[in-house]
Short mmCIF file of C-alpha atoms in Angstrom, two decimals:
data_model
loop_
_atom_site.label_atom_id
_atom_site.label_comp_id
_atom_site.label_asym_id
_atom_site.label_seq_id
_atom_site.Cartn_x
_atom_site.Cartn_y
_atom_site.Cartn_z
CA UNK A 1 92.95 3.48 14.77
CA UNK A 2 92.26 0.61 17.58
CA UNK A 3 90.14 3.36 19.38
CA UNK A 4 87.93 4.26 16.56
CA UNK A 5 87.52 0.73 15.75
CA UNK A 6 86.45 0.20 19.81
CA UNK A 7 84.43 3.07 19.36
CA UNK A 8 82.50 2.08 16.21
CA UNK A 9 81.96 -1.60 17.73
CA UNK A 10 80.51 -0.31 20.76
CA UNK A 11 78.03 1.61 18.99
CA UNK A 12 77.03 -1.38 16.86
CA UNK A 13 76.58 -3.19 19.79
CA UNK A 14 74.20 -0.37 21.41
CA UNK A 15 72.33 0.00 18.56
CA UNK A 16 71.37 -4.25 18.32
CA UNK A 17 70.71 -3.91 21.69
CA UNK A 18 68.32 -1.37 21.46
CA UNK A 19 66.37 -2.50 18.34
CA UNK A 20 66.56 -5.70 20.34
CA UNK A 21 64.42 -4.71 23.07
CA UNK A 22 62.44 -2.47 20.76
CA UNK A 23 61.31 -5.68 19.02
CA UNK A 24 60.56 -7.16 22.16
CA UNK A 25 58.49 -4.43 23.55
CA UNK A 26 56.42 -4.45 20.23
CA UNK A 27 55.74 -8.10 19.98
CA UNK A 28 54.61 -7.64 23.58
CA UNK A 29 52.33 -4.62 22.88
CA UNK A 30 50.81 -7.09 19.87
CA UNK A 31 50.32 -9.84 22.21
CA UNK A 32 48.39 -7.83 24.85
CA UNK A 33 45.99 -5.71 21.76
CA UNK A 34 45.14 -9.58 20.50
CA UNK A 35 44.16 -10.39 24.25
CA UNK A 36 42.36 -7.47 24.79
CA UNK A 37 40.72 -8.05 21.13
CA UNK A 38 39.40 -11.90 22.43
CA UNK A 39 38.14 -10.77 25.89
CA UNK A 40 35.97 -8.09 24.40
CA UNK A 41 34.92 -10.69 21.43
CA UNK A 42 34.12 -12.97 23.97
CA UNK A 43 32.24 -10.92 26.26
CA UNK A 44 30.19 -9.12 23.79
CA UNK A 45 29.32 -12.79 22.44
CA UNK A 46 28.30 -13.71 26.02
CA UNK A 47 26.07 -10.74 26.29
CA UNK A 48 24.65 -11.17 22.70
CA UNK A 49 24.68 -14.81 22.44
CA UNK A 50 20.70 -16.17 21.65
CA UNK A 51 20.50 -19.99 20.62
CA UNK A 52 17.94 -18.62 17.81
CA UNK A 53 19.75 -16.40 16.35
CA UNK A 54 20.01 -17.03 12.57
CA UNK A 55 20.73 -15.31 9.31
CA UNK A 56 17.12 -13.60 8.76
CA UNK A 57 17.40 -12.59 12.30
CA UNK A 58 20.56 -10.67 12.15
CA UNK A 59 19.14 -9.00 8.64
CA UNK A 60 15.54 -8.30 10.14
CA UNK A 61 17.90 -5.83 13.03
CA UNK A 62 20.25 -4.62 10.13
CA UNK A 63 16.98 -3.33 7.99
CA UNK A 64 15.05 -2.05 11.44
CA UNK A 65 15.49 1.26 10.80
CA UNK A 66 15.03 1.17 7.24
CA UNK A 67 11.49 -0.37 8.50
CA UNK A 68 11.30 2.33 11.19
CA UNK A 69 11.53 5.22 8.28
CA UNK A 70 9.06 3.45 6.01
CA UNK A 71 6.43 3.39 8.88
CA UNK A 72 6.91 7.11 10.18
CA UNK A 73 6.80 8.05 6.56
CA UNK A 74 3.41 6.20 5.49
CA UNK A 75 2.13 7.25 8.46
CA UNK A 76 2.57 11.24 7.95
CA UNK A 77 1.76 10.96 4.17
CA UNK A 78 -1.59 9.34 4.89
CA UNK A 79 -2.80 12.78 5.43
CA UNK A 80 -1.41 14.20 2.18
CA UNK A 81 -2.59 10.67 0.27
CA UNK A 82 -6.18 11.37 1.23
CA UNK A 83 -6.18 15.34 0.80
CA UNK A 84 -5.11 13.93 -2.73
CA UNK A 85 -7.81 11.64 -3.04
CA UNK A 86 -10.46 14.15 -2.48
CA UNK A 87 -8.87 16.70 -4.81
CA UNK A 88 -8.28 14.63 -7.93
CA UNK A 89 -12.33 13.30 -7.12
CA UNK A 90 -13.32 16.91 -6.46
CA UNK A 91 -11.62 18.43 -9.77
CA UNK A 92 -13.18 15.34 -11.92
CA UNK A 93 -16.77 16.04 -10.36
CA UNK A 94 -16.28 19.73 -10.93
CA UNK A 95 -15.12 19.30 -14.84
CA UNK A 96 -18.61 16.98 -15.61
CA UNK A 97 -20.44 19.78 -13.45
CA UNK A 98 -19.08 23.06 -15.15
CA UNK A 99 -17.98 21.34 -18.59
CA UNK A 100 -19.48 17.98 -19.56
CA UNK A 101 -23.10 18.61 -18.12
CA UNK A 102 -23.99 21.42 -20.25
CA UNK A 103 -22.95 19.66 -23.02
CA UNK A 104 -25.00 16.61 -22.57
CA UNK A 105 -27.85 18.73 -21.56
CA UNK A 106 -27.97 20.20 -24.50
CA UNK A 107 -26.88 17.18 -26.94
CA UNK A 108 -28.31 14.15 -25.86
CA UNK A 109 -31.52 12.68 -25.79
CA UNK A 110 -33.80 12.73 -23.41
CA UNK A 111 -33.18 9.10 -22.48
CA UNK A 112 -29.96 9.17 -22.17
CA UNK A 113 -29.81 12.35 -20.30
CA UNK A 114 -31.95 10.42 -17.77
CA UNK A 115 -29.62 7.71 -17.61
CA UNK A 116 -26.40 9.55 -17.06
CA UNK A 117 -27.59 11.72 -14.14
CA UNK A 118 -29.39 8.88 -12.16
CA UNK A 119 -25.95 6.47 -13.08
CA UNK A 120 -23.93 9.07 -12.58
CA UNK A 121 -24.66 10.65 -9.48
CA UNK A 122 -25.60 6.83 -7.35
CA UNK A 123 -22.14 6.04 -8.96
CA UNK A 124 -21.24 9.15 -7.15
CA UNK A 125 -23.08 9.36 -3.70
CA UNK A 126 -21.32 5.37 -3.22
CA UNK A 127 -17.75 6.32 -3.48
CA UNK A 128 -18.31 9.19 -1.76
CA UNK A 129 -20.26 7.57 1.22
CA UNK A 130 -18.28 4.15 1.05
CA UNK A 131 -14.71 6.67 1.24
CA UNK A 132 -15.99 8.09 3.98
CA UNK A 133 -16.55 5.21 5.88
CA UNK A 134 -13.56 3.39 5.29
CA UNK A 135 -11.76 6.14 6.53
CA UNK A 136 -13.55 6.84 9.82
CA UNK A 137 -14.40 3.69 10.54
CA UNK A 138 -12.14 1.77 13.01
CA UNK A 139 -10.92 -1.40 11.88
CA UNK A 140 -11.32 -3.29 15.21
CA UNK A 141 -8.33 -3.58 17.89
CA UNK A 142 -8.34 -6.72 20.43
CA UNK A 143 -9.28 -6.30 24.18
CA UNK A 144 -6.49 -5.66 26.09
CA UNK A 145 -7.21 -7.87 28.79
CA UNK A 146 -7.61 -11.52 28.16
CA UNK A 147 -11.13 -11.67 29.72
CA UNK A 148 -12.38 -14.91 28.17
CA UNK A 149 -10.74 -14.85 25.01
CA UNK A 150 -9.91 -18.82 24.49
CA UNK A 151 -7.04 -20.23 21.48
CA UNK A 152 -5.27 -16.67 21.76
CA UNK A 153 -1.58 -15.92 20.61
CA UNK A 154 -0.07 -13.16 22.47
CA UNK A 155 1.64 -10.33 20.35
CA UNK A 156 5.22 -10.20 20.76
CA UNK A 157 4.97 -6.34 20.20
CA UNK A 158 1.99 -5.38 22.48
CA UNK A 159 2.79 -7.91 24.65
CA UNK A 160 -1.44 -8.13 24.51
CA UNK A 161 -3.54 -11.17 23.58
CA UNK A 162 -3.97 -11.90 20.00
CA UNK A 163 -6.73 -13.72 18.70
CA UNK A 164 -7.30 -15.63 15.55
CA UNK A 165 -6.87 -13.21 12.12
CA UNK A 166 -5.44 -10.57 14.46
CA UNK A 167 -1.95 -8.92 12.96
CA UNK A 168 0.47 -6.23 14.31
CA UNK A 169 0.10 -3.25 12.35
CA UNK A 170 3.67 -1.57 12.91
CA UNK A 171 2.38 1.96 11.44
CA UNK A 172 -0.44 2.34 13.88
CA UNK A 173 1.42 0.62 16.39
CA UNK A 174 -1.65 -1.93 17.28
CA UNK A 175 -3.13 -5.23 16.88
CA UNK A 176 -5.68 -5.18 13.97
CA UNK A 177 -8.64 -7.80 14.10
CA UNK A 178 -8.74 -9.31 10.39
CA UNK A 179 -6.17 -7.46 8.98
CA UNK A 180 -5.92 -7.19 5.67
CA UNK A 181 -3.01 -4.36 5.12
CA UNK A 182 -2.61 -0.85 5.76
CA UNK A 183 -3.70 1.69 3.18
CA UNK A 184 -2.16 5.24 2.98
CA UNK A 185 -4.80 6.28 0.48
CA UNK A 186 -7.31 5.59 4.10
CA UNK A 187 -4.51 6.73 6.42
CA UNK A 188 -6.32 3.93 8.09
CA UNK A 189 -6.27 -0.10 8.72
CA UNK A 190 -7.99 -2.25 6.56
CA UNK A 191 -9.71 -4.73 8.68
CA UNK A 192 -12.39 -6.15 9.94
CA UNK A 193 -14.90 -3.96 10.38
CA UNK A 194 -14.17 -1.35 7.94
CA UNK A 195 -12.90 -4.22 5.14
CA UNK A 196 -16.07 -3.88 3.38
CA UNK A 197 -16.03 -0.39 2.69
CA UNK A 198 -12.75 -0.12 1.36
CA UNK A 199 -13.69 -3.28 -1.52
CA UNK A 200 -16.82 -1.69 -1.95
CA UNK A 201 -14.73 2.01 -2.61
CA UNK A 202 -12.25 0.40 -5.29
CA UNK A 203 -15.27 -1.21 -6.65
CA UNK A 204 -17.48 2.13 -7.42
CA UNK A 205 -14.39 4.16 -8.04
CA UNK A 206 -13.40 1.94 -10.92
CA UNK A 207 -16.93 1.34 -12.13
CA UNK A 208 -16.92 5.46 -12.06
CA UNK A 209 -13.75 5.60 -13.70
CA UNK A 210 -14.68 3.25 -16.77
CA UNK A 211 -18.16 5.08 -17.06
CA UNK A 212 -16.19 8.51 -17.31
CA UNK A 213 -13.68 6.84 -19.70
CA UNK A 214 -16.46 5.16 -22.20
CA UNK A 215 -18.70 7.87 -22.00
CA UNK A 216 -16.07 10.74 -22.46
CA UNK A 217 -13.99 8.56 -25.52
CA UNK A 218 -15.50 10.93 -28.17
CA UNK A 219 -15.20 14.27 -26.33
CA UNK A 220 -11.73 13.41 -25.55
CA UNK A 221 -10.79 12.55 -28.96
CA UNK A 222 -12.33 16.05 -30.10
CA UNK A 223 -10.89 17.75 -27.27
CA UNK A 224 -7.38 16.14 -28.46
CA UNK A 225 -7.68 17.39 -31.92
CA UNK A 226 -8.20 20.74 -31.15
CA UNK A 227 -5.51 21.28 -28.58
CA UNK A 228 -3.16 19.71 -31.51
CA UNK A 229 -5.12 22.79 -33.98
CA UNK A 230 -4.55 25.13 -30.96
CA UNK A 231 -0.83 24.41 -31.08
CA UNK A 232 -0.53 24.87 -35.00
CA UNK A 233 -2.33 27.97 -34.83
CA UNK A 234 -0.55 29.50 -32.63
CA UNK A 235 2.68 28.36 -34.49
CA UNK A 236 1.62 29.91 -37.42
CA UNK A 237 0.60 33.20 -35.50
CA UNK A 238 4.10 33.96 -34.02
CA UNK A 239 5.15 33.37 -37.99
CA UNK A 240 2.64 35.87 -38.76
CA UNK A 241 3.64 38.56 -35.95
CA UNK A 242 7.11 38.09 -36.37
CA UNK A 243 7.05 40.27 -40.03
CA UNK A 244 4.07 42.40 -38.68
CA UNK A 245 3.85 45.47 -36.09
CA UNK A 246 2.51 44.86 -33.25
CA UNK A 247 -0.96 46.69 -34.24
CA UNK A 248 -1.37 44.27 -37.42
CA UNK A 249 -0.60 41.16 -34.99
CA UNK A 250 -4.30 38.70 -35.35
CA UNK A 251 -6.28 38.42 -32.54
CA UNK A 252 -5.99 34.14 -30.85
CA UNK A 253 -8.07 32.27 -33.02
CA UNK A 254 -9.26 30.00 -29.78
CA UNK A 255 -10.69 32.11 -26.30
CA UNK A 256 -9.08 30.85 -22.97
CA UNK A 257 -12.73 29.39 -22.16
CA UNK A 258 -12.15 26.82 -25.29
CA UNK A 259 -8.63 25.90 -24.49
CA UNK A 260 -9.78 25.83 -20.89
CA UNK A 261 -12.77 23.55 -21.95
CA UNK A 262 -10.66 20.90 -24.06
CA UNK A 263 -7.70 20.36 -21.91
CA UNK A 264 -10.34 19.73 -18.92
CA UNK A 265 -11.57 17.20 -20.72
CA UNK A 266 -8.51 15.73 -21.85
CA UNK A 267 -7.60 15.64 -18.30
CA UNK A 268 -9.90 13.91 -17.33
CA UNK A 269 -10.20 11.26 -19.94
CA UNK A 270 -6.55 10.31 -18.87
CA UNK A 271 -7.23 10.56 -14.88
CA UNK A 272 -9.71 8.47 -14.85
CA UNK A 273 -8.29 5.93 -17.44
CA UNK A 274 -4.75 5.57 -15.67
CA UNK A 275 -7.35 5.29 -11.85
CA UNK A 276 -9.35 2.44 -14.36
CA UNK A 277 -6.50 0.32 -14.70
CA UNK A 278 -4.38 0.57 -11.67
CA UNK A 279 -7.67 0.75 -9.50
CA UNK A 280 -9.07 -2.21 -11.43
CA UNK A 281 -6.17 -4.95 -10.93
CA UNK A 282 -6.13 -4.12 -6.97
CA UNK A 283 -10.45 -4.94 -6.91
CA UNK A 284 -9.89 -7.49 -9.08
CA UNK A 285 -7.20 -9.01 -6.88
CA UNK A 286 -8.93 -8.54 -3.64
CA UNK A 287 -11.70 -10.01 -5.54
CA UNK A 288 -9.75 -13.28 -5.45
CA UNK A 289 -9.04 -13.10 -2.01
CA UNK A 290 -12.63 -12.31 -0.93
CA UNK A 291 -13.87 -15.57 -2.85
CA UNK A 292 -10.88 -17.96 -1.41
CA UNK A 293 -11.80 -16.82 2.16
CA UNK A 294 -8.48 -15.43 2.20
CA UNK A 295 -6.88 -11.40 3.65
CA UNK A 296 -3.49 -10.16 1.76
CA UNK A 297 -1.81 -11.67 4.97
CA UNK A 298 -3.51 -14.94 5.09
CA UNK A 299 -2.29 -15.41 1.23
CA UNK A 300 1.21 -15.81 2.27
CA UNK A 301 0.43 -17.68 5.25
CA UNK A 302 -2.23 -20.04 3.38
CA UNK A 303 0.48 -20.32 1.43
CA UNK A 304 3.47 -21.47 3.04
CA UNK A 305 1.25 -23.82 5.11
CA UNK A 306 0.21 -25.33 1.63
CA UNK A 307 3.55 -26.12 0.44
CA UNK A 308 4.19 -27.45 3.84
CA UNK A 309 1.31 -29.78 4.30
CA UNK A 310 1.84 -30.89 0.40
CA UNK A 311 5.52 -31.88 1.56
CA UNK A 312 4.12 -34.65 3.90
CA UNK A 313 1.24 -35.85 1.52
CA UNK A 314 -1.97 -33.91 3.44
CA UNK A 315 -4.16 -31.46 1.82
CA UNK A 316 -4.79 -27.58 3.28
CA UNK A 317 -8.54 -26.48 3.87
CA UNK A 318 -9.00 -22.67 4.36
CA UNK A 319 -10.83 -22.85 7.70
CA UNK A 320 -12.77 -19.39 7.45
CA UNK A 321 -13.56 -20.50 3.67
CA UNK A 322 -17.20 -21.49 3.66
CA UNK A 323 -17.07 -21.82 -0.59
CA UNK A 324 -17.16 -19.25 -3.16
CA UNK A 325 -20.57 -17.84 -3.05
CA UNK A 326 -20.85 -18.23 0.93
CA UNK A 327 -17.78 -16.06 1.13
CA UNK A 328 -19.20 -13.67 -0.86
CA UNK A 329 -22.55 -13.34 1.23
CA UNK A 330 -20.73 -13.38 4.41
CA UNK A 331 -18.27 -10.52 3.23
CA UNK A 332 -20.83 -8.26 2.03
CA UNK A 333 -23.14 -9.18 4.73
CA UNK A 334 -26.19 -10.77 2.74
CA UNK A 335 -28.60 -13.10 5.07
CA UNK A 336 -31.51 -12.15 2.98
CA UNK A 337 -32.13 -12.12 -0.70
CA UNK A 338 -32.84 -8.42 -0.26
CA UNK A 339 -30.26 -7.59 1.02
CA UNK A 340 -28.68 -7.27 -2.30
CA UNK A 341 -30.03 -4.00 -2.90
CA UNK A 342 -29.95 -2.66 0.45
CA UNK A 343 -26.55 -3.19 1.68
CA UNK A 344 -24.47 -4.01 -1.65
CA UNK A 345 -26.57 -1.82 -4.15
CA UNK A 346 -27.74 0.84 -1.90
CA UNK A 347 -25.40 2.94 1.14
CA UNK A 348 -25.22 0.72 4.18
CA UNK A 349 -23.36 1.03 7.27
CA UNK A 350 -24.37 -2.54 8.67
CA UNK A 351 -21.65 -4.53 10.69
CA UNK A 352 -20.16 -7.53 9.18
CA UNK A 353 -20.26 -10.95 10.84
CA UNK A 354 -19.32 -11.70 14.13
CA UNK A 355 -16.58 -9.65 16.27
CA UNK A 356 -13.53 -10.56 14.87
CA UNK A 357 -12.45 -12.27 17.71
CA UNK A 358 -14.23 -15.77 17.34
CA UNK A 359 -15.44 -17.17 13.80
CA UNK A 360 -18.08 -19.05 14.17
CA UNK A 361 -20.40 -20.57 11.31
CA UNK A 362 -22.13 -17.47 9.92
CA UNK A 363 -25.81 -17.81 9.85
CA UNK A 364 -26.03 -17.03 5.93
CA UNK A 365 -23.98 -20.26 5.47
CA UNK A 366 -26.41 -23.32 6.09
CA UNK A 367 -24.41 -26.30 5.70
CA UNK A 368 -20.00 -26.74 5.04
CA UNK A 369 -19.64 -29.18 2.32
CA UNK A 370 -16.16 -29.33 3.25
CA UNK A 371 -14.04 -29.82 5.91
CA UNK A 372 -12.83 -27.54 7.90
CA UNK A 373 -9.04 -28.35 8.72
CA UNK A 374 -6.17 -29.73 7.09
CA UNK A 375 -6.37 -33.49 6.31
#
């Protein structure tokens, strides 16, 4: 009995020991994964560590590659975005060739017929030739080498000088002079030298769009009508046929060149009143900008710096604002009173002011009424 009781002790005791040094070997495996834990947390923070480092930083890297996917995207679907353009314009010029001209031909007066093909087809020949332009025309890219550029940034992305205006376009990977955004509907730069044709596009379009809208109300609401009769009609047909043989089934009361006909111009009605609208608020916006002086970029910048100046009691001047009217003649390139019709009214490819890299006084602008820079 004293031997069991030996026995059974001297187990005991084995057993404490050993789940005494297991607990010691454990704490010390703990101890040495926390100090392994704080030397890499302390190296990585030496390798990483940047004094301006901040919040918007840190969430500017964490959204990079949603930013890198959004560029490579627009990029590639600038193709397909201006294939699209030219079909939805080709199909609406084809439907007022093959279906509305006819018609008015044969309707309308001769006045009016007059008036409709010489509106219609300038309205035409200016989005087409203002299009074309904005999309082959290069929006302007900075000189690579400093040369005698004076007041220059340099771009912290191509590393390149970056004169005043000039923005980093991060879908075609380059400085733009004057940028104002890029447009996938271009697959191009909106800047400086091609700015002016891409107003002057959204401009026409819409003008084209309401003309086709006002002009087409009537024949649309026809058009509607019967496609609604179309539908009843052939409602009541499959009635009809349904208790008849197949030989005593009625012929289609409408040919496929009717239905054909209205839902053409149905189609079209709607096209171009959705384009109208949605068209029409972005050239009335850029509108805005265009008579504050201001790009899409400088708005946010202009801004900011308003709010800032405001803060400490001074007032912001735009300085490439030269006043409503003067902004308007130096956008559009007016020195001369004719010039109205032959570079706003008529197809122009003249250059715009100065080279987007300095801005001096214009020479349509005679005098600046105000001043220049922030007071």
């Amino acid at each position: 009995m004293r031997s069991r009781q030996r026995m059974f002790a001297a187990v005991m005791r084995l057993l404490l020991k050993c789940l005494r040094l297991g607990r010691r070997r454990r704490f010390k495996l703990v101890r040495q994964v926390e100090q392994l834990w704080h030397y890499g947390h302390l190296c990585l923070r030496s390798l990483l560590y940047n004094s301006f480092t901040n919040g918007d930083v840190v969430l500017d890297s964490l959204f990079e590659p949603v930013y890198w996917l959004v560029d490579h995207v627009t990029r590639w679907f600038g193709v397909v975005f201006v294939a699209l353009v030219i079909g939805l314009t080709s199909s609406i010029v084809a439907i007022v060739y093959i279906c509305l001209l006819p018609l008015i031909l044969q309707t309308y007066t001769p006045g009016w017929i007059c008036w409709h093909l010489a509106y219609g087809h300038w309205n035409l020949i200016m989005i087409v030739f203002h299009y074309y332009m904005a999309i082959t025309t290069s929006p302007g890219h900075p000189p690579q080498a400093k040369n005698d550029l004076t007041g220059v940034s340099i771009c912290r992305k191509c590393i390149a000088p970056k004169p005043a205006r000039t923005h980093h376009c991060s879908i075609c990977n380059r400085c733009v002079l004057k940028m104002d955004h890029h447009c996938p509907w271009l697959n191009n730069c909106v800047g400086h030298y091609n700015h002016r044709y891409f107003f002057s596009f959204c401009l026409f379009m819409t003008m084209g769009c309401i003309y086709c809208s006002i002009s087409g109300w009537e024949m649309f609401r026809d058009a509607y009508a019967a496609i609604e009769k179309m539908k009843l009609l052939e409602k009541e047909r499959l009635q009809v046929a349904a208790n008849q043989t197949y030989y005593q089934t009625p012929p289609p009361t409408f040919s496929f060149r009717q239905r054909a006909f209205h839902k053409s111009v149905v189609y079209l009605w709607v096209l171009c009143s959705s384009v109208a609208l949605a068209l029409g608020a972005l050239t009335l916006w850029h509108a805005v900008l265009i008579t504050r002086g201001e790009t899409s970029i400088e708005r946010h910048i202009n801004r900011k710096e308003r709010q800032r100046l405001q803060k400490k009691g001074k007032v912001f001047r735009n300085p490439y604002s030269y006043g409503s009217w003067d902004n308007w003649k130096v956008f559009l390139g007016v020195d001369v009173p004719r010039h109205w019709l032959t570079r706003v009214l008529l197809p122009s490819p003249h250059l715009p002011h100065g080279t987007g890299l300095s801005w001096d006084l214009p020479p349509c602008v005679m005098e600046q009424s105000t001043p220049l820079l922030a007071i």
